[in-house]
mmCIF file of C-alpha atoms in Angstrom:
data_model
loop_
_atom_site.group_PDB
_atom_site.id
_atom_site.type_symbol
_atom_site.label_atom_id
_atom_site.label_comp_id
_atom_site.label_asym_id
_atom_site.label_seq_id
_atom_site.Cartn_x
_atom_site.Cartn_y
_atom_site.Cartn_z
ATOM 1 C CA GLU A 1 0.000 0.000 0.000
ATOM 2 C CA ASP A 2 1.266 3.450 -0.877
ATOM 3 C CA GLN A 3 2.107 5.436 2.224
ATOM 4 C CA VAL A 4 3.535 8.823 3.070
ATOM 5 C CA THR A 5 4.777 9.336 6.626
ATOM 6 C CA GLN A 6 5.954 12.606 8.113
ATOM 7 C CA SER A 7 8.049 13.174 11.202
ATOM 8 C CA PRO A 8 8.163 14.651 13.685
ATOM 9 C CA GLU A 9 4.489 15.323 14.292
ATOM 10 C CA ALA A 10 5.346 18.626 15.963
ATOM 11 C CA LEU A 11 8.535 20.667 16.162
ATOM 12 C CA ARG A 12 9.247 23.656 18.344
ATOM 13 C CA LEU A 13 12.275 25.797 17.497
ATOM 14 C CA GLN A 14 13.782 29.009 18.715
ATOM 15 C CA GLU A 15 14.121 31.741 16.145
ATOM 16 C CA GLY A 16 17.342 31.115 14.217
ATOM 17 C CA GLU A 17 17.566 27.434 15.191
ATOM 18 C CA SER A 18 17.824 25.418 11.963
ATOM 19 C CA SER A 19 16.260 21.985 11.620
ATOM 20 C CA SER A 20 14.763 19.480 9.161
ATOM 21 C CA LEU A 21 11.382 17.874 8.599
ATOM 22 C CA ASN A 22 11.181 14.367 7.196
ATOM 23 C CA CYS A 23 8.783 12.796 4.698
ATOM 24 C CA SER A 24 9.298 9.101 3.970
ATOM 25 C CA TYR A 25 7.334 7.329 1.283
ATOM 26 C CA THR A 26 6.672 3.774 0.224
ATOM 27 C CA VAL A 27 5.080 4.128 -3.163
ATOM 28 C CA SER A 28 5.510 2.383 -6.450
ATOM 29 C CA GLY A 29 6.049 4.611 -9.430
ATOM 30 C CA LEU A 30 6.413 7.998 -7.779
ATOM 31 C CA ARG A 31 5.628 10.743 -10.259
ATOM 32 C CA GLY A 32 6.387 13.618 -7.935
ATOM 33 C CA LEU A 33 6.812 14.552 -4.282
ATOM 34 C CA PHE A 34 5.252 17.837 -3.230
ATOM 35 C CA TRP A 35 5.576 20.093 -0.200
ATOM 36 C CA TYR A 36 2.816 22.402 1.002
ATOM 37 C CA ARG A 37 2.459 24.898 3.821
ATOM 38 C CA GLN A 38 -0.842 25.194 5.691
ATOM 39 C CA ASP A 39 -1.708 28.030 8.046
ATOM 40 C CA PRO A 40 -4.531 27.590 10.590
ATOM 41 C CA GLY A 41 -7.955 27.933 8.970
ATOM 42 C CA LYS A 42 -6.502 28.088 5.453
ATOM 43 C CA GLY A 43 -6.044 25.759 2.523
ATOM 44 C CA PRO A 44 -2.572 24.337 1.854
ATOM 45 C CA GLU A 45 -0.236 26.484 -0.219
ATOM 46 C CA PHE A 46 2.162 24.905 -2.719
ATOM 47 C CA LEU A 47 5.887 25.177 -1.944
ATOM 48 C CA PHE A 48 7.969 22.699 -3.978
ATOM 49 C CA THR A 49 7.871 19.854 -6.459
ATOM 50 C CA LEU A 50 10.611 17.202 -6.586
ATOM 51 C CA TYR A 51 10.666 14.582 -9.320
ATOM 52 C CA SER A 52 13.852 12.558 -9.028
ATOM 53 C CA ALA A 53 16.339 11.436 -6.390
ATOM 54 C CA GLY A 54 19.074 14.002 -5.866
ATOM 55 C CA GLU A 55 16.893 16.927 -6.811
ATOM 56 C CA GLU A 56 16.894 20.020 -4.586
ATOM 57 C CA LYS A 57 14.718 23.148 -4.552
ATOM 58 C CA GLU A 58 15.127 26.315 -2.491
ATOM 59 C CA LYS A 59 12.914 29.208 -1.532
ATOM 60 C CA GLU A 60 14.023 31.773 1.025
ATOM 61 C CA ARG A 61 14.767 29.854 4.249
ATOM 62 C CA LEU A 62 13.395 26.562 2.947
ATOM 63 C CA LYS A 63 15.204 23.860 1.000
ATOM 64 C CA ALA A 64 13.630 20.585 -0.113
ATOM 65 C CA THR A 65 15.622 17.496 -1.063
ATOM 66 C CA LEU A 66 14.639 14.056 -2.366
ATOM 67 C CA THR A 67 16.163 10.583 -2.098
ATOM 68 C CA LYS A 68 14.735 7.270 -3.281
ATOM 69 C CA LYS A 69 12.937 6.735 0.020
ATOM 70 C CA GLU A 70 12.431 10.125 1.637
ATOM 71 C CA SER A 71 12.349 13.857 1.322
ATOM 72 C CA PHE A 72 13.596 16.504 3.722
ATOM 73 C CA LEU A 73 12.451 20.054 4.204
ATOM 74 C CA HIS A 74 15.356 21.987 5.696
ATOM 75 C CA ILE A 75 14.572 25.227 7.471
ATOM 76 C CA THR A 76 17.540 27.543 7.928
ATOM 77 C CA ALA A 77 17.441 30.265 10.598
ATOM 78 C CA PRO A 78 13.643 30.130 10.910
ATOM 79 C CA LYS A 79 11.531 33.119 11.880
ATOM 80 C CA PRO A 80 8.216 33.146 13.771
ATOM 81 C CA GLU A 81 6.367 33.670 10.474
ATOM 82 C CA ASP A 82 7.568 30.238 9.360
ATOM 83 C CA SER A 83 5.264 28.707 11.966
ATOM 84 C CA ALA A 84 2.732 26.536 10.122
ATOM 85 C CA THR A 85 1.901 22.933 9.321
ATOM 86 C CA TYR A 86 4.032 21.501 6.524
ATOM 87 C CA LEU A 87 2.519 18.749 4.405
ATOM 88 C CA CYS A 88 4.143 16.456 1.895
ATOM 89 C CA ALA A 89 2.238 14.591 -0.799
ATOM 90 C CA ALA A 90 2.979 11.970 -3.431
ATOM 91 C CA PHE A 91 1.482 11.650 -6.904
ATOM 92 C CA PHE A 92 1.861 8.391 -8.820
ATOM 93 C CA ASN A 93 2.731 7.291 -12.330
ATOM 94 C CA THR A 94 0.402 4.298 -12.178
ATOM 95 C CA ASN A 95 -2.736 6.261 -11.354
ATOM 96 C CA ALA A 96 -2.522 9.795 -12.651
ATOM 97 C CA GLY A 97 -4.550 12.129 -10.494
ATOM 98 C CA LYS A 98 -4.457 10.069 -7.328
ATOM 99 C CA SER A 99 -2.534 11.563 -4.423
ATOM 100 C CA THR A 100 -1.505 10.616 -0.897
ATOM 101 C CA PHE A 101 -0.729 13.208 1.742
ATOM 102 C CA GLY A 102 1.236 12.781 4.938
ATOM 103 C CA ASP A 103 -0.288 13.894 8.236
ATOM 104 C CA GLY A 104 1.940 16.942 8.426
ATOM 105 C CA THR A 105 4.500 18.451 10.779
ATOM 106 C CA THR A 106 3.361 21.409 12.853
ATOM 107 C CA LEU A 107 6.244 23.821 13.226
ATOM 108 C CA THR A 108 6.293 26.496 15.928
ATOM 109 C CA VAL A 109 9.090 29.045 15.903
ATOM 110 C CA LYS A 110 9.419 31.103 19.086
ATOM 111 C CA PRO A 111 11.011 34.565 19.038
ATOM 112 C CA GLU B 1 -7.139 36.929 -9.167
ATOM 113 C CA ALA B 2 -6.482 33.200 -9.588
ATOM 114 C CA GLN B 3 -8.532 31.321 -7.054
ATOM 115 C CA VAL B 4 -10.538 28.283 -6.059
ATOM 116 C CA THR B 5 -13.839 29.240 -4.448
ATOM 117 C CA GLN B 6 -15.817 26.937 -2.192
ATOM 118 C CA ASN B 7 -19.296 27.457 -0.783
ATOM 119 C CA PRO B 8 -20.525 27.285 1.848
ATOM 120 C CA ARG B 9 -17.531 27.923 4.099
ATOM 121 C CA TYR B 10 -19.418 26.728 7.164
ATOM 122 C CA LEU B 11 -22.465 24.499 7.384
ATOM 123 C CA ILE B 12 -24.302 22.705 10.162
ATOM 124 C CA THR B 13 -26.850 20.177 8.980
ATOM 125 C CA VAL B 14 -28.708 17.110 10.183
ATOM 126 C CA THR B 15 -28.351 13.455 9.303
ATOM 127 C CA GLY B 16 -29.942 12.565 5.981
ATOM 128 C CA LYS B 17 -30.466 16.064 4.620
ATOM 129 C CA LYS B 18 -28.871 16.206 1.171
ATOM 130 C CA LEU B 19 -26.323 18.929 0.638
ATOM 131 C CA THR B 20 -23.960 20.161 -2.037
ATOM 132 C CA VAL B 21 -20.648 21.931 -1.554
ATOM 133 C CA THR B 22 -19.753 23.919 -4.631
ATOM 134 C CA CYS B 23 -16.250 24.443 -5.986
ATOM 135 C CA SER B 24 -15.276 26.762 -8.802
ATOM 136 C CA GLN B 25 -11.876 27.686 -10.244
ATOM 137 C CA ASN B 26 -10.986 30.520 -12.621
ATOM 138 C CA MET B 27 -7.619 29.241 -13.868
ATOM 139 C CA ASN B 28 -8.846 27.004 -16.701
ATOM 140 C CA HIS B 29 -7.374 23.993 -14.892
ATOM 141 C CA GLU B 30 -8.200 20.551 -16.233
ATOM 142 C CA TYR B 31 -7.700 18.718 -12.926
ATOM 143 C CA MET B 32 -9.852 19.140 -9.828
ATOM 144 C CA SER B 33 -10.010 17.156 -6.616
ATOM 145 C CA TRP B 34 -11.816 16.979 -3.279
ATOM 146 C CA TYR B 35 -10.147 16.196 0.052
ATOM 147 C CA ARG B 36 -11.299 15.906 3.615
ATOM 148 C CA GLN B 37 -9.066 16.802 6.535
ATOM 149 C CA ASP B 38 -9.548 15.267 9.958
ATOM 150 C CA PRO B 39 -7.342 15.560 13.046
ATOM 151 C CA GLY B 40 -4.780 12.774 13.111
ATOM 152 C CA LEU B 41 -5.771 11.536 9.649
ATOM 153 C CA GLY B 42 -4.384 14.284 7.453
ATOM 154 C CA LEU B 43 -5.743 15.124 4.026
ATOM 155 C CA ARG B 44 -7.523 12.241 2.339
ATOM 156 C CA GLN B 45 -8.622 12.298 -1.266
ATOM 157 C CA ILE B 46 -12.346 11.749 -1.902
ATOM 158 C CA TYR B 47 -12.759 12.095 -5.678
ATOM 159 C CA TYR B 48 -10.818 13.663 -8.475
ATOM 160 C CA SER B 49 -11.430 14.670 -12.073
ATOM 161 C CA MET B 50 -8.810 14.729 -14.804
ATOM 162 C CA ASN B 51 -11.109 16.648 -17.149
ATOM 163 C CA VAL B 52 -14.758 17.392 -17.993
ATOM 164 C CA GLU B 53 -16.975 14.301 -17.652
ATOM 165 C CA VAL B 54 -14.037 12.268 -16.242
ATOM 166 C CA THR B 55 -14.139 11.495 -12.526
ATOM 167 C CA ASP B 56 -12.509 8.819 -10.389
ATOM 168 C CA LYS B 57 -12.488 7.649 -6.797
ATOM 169 C CA GLY B 58 -9.841 8.625 -4.320
ATOM 170 C CA ASP B 59 -9.201 6.856 -1.039
ATOM 171 C CA VAL B 60 -12.458 7.681 0.776
ATOM 172 C CA PRO B 61 -15.310 8.005 -1.776
ATOM 173 C CA GLU B 62 -18.050 6.276 0.232
ATOM 174 C CA GLY B 63 -21.039 8.523 0.894
ATOM 175 C CA TYR B 64 -20.014 11.148 -1.658
ATOM 176 C CA LYS B 65 -20.848 11.918 -5.272
ATOM 177 C CA VAL B 66 -19.290 14.341 -7.704
ATOM 178 C CA SER B 67 -19.941 15.602 -11.199
ATOM 179 C CA ARG B 68 -17.854 17.543 -13.717
ATOM 180 C CA LYS B 69 -20.159 18.975 -16.336
ATOM 181 C CA GLU B 70 -18.115 22.125 -16.841
ATOM 182 C CA LYS B 71 -14.389 22.685 -16.622
ATOM 183 C CA ARG B 72 -14.579 25.320 -13.894
ATOM 184 C CA ASN B 73 -16.997 23.575 -11.504
ATOM 185 C CA PHE B 74 -16.665 20.411 -9.425
ATOM 186 C CA PRO B 75 -19.445 20.105 -6.828
ATOM 187 C CA LEU B 76 -19.310 17.599 -3.983
ATOM 188 C CA ILE B 77 -22.666 16.024 -3.159
ATOM 189 C CA LEU B 78 -23.585 14.328 0.097
ATOM 190 C CA GLU B 79 -26.843 12.510 -0.681
ATOM 191 C CA SER B 80 -27.536 11.408 2.897
ATOM 192 C CA PRO B 81 -24.973 12.927 5.258
ATOM 193 C CA SER B 82 -24.007 11.114 8.422
ATOM 194 C CA PRO B 83 -22.108 12.342 11.511
ATOM 195 C CA ASN B 84 -18.905 10.600 10.352
ATOM 196 C CA GLN B 85 -18.836 13.027 7.434
ATOM 197 C CA THR B 86 -18.284 15.913 9.837
ATOM 198 C CA SER B 87 -14.994 17.284 8.595
ATOM 199 C CA LEU B 88 -13.098 20.104 6.913
ATOM 200 C CA TYR B 89 -13.360 19.787 3.137
ATOM 201 C CA PHE B 90 -10.967 21.215 0.578
ATOM 202 C CA CYS B 91 -11.338 21.534 -3.155
ATOM 203 C CA ALA B 92 -8.180 21.858 -5.244
ATOM 204 C CA SER B 93 -7.256 22.284 -8.872
ATOM 205 C CA SER B 94 -4.151 22.087 -11.028
ATOM 206 C CA PHE B 95 -3.053 22.219 -14.631
ATOM 207 C CA LYS B 96 -3.318 18.637 -15.932
ATOM 208 C CA GLY B 97 -3.012 16.997 -12.514
ATOM 209 C CA THR B 98 0.637 17.894 -12.077
ATOM 210 C CA GLY B 99 0.331 17.959 -8.322
ATOM 211 C CA GLU B 100 0.985 21.678 -7.925
ATOM 212 C CA LEU B 101 -2.421 22.133 -6.435
ATOM 213 C CA PHE B 102 -4.287 25.357 -5.756
ATOM 214 C CA PHE B 103 -6.583 24.876 -2.775
ATOM 215 C CA GLY B 104 -9.777 26.605 -1.774
ATOM 216 C CA GLU B 105 -10.228 28.074 1.696
ATOM 217 C CA GLY B 106 -12.094 25.027 2.948
ATOM 218 C CA SER B 107 -15.660 24.193 3.964
ATOM 219 C CA ARG B 108 -16.276 23.150 7.546
ATOM 220 C CA LEU B 109 -19.204 20.763 7.674
ATOM 221 C CA THR B 110 -20.916 19.530 10.821
ATOM 222 C CA VAL B 111 -23.536 16.781 10.578
ATOM 223 C CA LEU B 112 -25.675 16.359 13.706
#
């Protein structure tokens, strides 16, 4: 069964304290791995797409990487405004249109 | 402004009373999808549509119906809602199902 698992469930950081969020997947025929940010009471907002192992994408303080079994979202020198829930999702080659989301990591950055 | 619009945003209803949650996008996207989000269970896909008149089941389709008669609209129909369908619902769209989804603001549904 295709699964996407995120860890940790929650992460509390001090402002400026860098860390990483993990997304591991057991899927056959991964078409793409996606990262989203979700603020309370809002819909998820697209951050990154990764298609192949070794690929990296960056945006401000965030950097996403992909291996054959997992993806990391690295947060460098976070600020309080980075506090949100971060979701990863997998789309598949075998069933175009079907997606599986992880449960998310809730990040809190304290000033 | 590019957006996905859902209505209603909040709804309290009773068991068995049919309801429809509308979803409309103005980006000419071919792909649209419905998700429900529950604490501890994350986002789960209900139905998706690759294009007009083409719909398919996601992971949790039971108790839901959808239709895609026009490209911009993808309503979610609950024929006979039950309390276990109390949830936060999101509609999303993308160009050709690439996975770079645009989400609506969500519809919080409570079934008593």
